mmCIF file of C-alpha atoms in Angstrom:
data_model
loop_
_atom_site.group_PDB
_atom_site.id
_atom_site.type_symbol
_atom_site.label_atom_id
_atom_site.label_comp_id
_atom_site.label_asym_id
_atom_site.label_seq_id
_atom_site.Cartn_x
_atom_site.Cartn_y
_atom_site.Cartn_z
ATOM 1 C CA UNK A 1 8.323 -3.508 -13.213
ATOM 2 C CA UNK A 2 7.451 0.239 -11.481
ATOM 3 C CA UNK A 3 8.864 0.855 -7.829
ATOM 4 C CA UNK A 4 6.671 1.532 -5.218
ATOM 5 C CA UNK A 5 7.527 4.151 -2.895
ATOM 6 C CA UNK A 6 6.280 4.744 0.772
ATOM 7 C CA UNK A 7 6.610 8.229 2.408
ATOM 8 C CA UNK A 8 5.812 9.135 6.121
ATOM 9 C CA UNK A 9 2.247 10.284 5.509
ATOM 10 C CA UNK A 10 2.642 11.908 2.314
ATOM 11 C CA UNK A 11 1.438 8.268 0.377
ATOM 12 C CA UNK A 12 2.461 6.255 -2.196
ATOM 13 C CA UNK A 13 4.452 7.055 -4.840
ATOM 14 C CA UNK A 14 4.460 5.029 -8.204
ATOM 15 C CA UNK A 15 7.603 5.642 -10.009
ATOM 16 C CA UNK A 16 8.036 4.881 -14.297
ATOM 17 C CA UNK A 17 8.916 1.416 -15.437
ATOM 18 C CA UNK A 18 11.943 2.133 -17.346
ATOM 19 C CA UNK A 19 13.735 3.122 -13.775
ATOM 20 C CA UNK A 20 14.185 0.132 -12.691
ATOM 21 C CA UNK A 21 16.559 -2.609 -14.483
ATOM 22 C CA UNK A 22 16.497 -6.308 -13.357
ATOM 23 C CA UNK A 23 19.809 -7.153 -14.239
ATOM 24 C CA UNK A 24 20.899 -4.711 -10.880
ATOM 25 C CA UNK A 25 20.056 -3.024 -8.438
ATOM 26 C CA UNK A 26 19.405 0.720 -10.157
ATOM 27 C CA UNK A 27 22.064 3.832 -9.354
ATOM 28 C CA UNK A 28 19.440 6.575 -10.111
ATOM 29 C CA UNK A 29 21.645 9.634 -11.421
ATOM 30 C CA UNK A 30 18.934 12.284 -11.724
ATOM 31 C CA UNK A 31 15.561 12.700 -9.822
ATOM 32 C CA UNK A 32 13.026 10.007 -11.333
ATOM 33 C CA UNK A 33 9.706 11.310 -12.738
ATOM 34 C CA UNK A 34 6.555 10.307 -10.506
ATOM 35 C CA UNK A 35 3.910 8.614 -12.260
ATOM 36 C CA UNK A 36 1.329 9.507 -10.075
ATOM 37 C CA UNK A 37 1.098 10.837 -6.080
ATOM 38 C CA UNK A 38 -1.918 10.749 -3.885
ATOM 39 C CA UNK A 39 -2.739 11.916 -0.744
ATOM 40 C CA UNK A 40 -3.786 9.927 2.056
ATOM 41 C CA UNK A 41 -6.309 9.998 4.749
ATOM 42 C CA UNK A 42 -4.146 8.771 7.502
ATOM 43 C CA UNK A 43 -0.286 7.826 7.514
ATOM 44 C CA UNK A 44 0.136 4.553 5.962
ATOM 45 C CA UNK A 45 1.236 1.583 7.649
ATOM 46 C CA UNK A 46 1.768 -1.660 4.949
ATOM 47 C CA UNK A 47 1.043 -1.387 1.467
ATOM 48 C CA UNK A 48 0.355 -4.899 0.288
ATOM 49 C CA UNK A 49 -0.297 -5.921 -3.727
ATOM 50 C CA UNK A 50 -3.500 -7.515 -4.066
ATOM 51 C CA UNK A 51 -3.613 -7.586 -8.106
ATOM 52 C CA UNK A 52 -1.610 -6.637 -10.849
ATOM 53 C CA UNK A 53 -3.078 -3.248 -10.834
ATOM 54 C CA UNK A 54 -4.448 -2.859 -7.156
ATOM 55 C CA UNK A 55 -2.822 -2.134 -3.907
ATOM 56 C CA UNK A 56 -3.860 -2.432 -0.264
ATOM 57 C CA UNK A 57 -3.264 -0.063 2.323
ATOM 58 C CA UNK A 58 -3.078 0.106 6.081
ATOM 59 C CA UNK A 59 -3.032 3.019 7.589
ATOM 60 C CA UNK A 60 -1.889 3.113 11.361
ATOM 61 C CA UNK A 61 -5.169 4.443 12.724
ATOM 62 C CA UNK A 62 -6.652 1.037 11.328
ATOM 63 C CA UNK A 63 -8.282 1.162 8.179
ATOM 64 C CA UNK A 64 -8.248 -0.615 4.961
ATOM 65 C CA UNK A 65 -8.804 0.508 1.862
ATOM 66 C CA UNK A 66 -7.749 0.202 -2.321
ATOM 67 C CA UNK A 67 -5.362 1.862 -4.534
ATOM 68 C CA UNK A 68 -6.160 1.454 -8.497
ATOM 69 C CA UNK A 69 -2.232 1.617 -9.307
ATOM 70 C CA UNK A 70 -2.811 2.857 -12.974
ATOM 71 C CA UNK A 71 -4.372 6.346 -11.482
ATOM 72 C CA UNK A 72 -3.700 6.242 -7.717
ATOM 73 C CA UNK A 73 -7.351 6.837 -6.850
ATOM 74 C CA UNK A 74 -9.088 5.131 -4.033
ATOM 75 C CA UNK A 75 -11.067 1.998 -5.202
ATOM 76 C CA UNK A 76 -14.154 2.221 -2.880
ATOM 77 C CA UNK A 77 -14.991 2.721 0.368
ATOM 78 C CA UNK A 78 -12.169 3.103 3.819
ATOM 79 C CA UNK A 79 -12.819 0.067 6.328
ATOM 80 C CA UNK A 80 -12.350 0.251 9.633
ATOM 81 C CA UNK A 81 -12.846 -4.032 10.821
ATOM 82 C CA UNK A 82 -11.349 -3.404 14.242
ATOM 83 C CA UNK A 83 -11.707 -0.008 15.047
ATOM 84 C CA UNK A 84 -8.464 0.035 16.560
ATOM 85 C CA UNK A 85 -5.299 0.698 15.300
ATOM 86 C CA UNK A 86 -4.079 -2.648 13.131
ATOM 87 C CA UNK A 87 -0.547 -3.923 14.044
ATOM 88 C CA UNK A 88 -0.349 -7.158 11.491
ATOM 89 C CA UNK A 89 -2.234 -7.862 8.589
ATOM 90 C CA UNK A 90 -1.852 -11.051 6.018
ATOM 91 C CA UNK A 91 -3.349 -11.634 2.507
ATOM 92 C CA UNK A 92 -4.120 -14.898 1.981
ATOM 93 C CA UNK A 93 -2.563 -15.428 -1.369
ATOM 94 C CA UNK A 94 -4.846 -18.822 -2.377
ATOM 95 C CA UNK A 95 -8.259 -17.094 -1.372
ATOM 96 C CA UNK A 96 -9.646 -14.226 -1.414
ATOM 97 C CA UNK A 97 -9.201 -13.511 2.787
ATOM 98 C CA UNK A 98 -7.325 -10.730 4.592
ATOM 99 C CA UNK A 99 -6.176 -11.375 8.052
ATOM 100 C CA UNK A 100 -6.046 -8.357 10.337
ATOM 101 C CA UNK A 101 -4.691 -8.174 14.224
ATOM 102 C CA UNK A 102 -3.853 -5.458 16.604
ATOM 103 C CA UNK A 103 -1.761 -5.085 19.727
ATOM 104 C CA UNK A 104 -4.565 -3.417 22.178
ATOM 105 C CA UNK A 105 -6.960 -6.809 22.054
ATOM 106 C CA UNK A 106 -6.622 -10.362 21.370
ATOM 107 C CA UNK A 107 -8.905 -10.527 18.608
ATOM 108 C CA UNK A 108 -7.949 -12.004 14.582
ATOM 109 C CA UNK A 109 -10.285 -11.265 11.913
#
């Protein structure tokens, strides 16, 4: 299991499986090695796991878009569905639907 690490607009971190033990809750002695670090468009808002190897994130400014986890690339294109700034978002874990809302209309999508 890798830990997944969100700075304030500096992106996702992916840190090295053997940091983290399951038995309890890790007491990191020395500074861990990062497996990969990206930068991001826009300051992230919720990074959600879609996949084993894929990640979703929301930025604050409202768009959507895939992290490949293995390489921290960008897996296609950024969406923008509301072209406002996103304030909840759901995956719906038995489908393949994303639920999106913000706070400046009353609009779900």
């Amino acid at each position: 299991m890798g830990l997944t690490s969100q700075g304030c607009g500096r992106g996702p971190r992916i840190l090295p499986d053997e940091l983290i033990e399951p038995d309890h809750s890790p007491a990191l002695d020395v500074k861990p090695e990062l497996a990969w670090q990206t930068k991001l468009p826009s300051p992230p808002a919720a990074l959600l796991p879609l996949g084993a190897n894929v990640l979703l994130v929301a930025t604050h400014r409202g768009e959507l878009y895939r992290l490949d986890l293995e390489t921290g690339e960008r897996d296609g294109r950024i969406r923008k569905p509301l072209r406002k700034p996103i304030t909840a978002q759901l995956v719906h874990r038995e489908g393949p639907h994303l639920f999106v809302a913000s706070s400046q209309d009353k609009e779900l999508r």
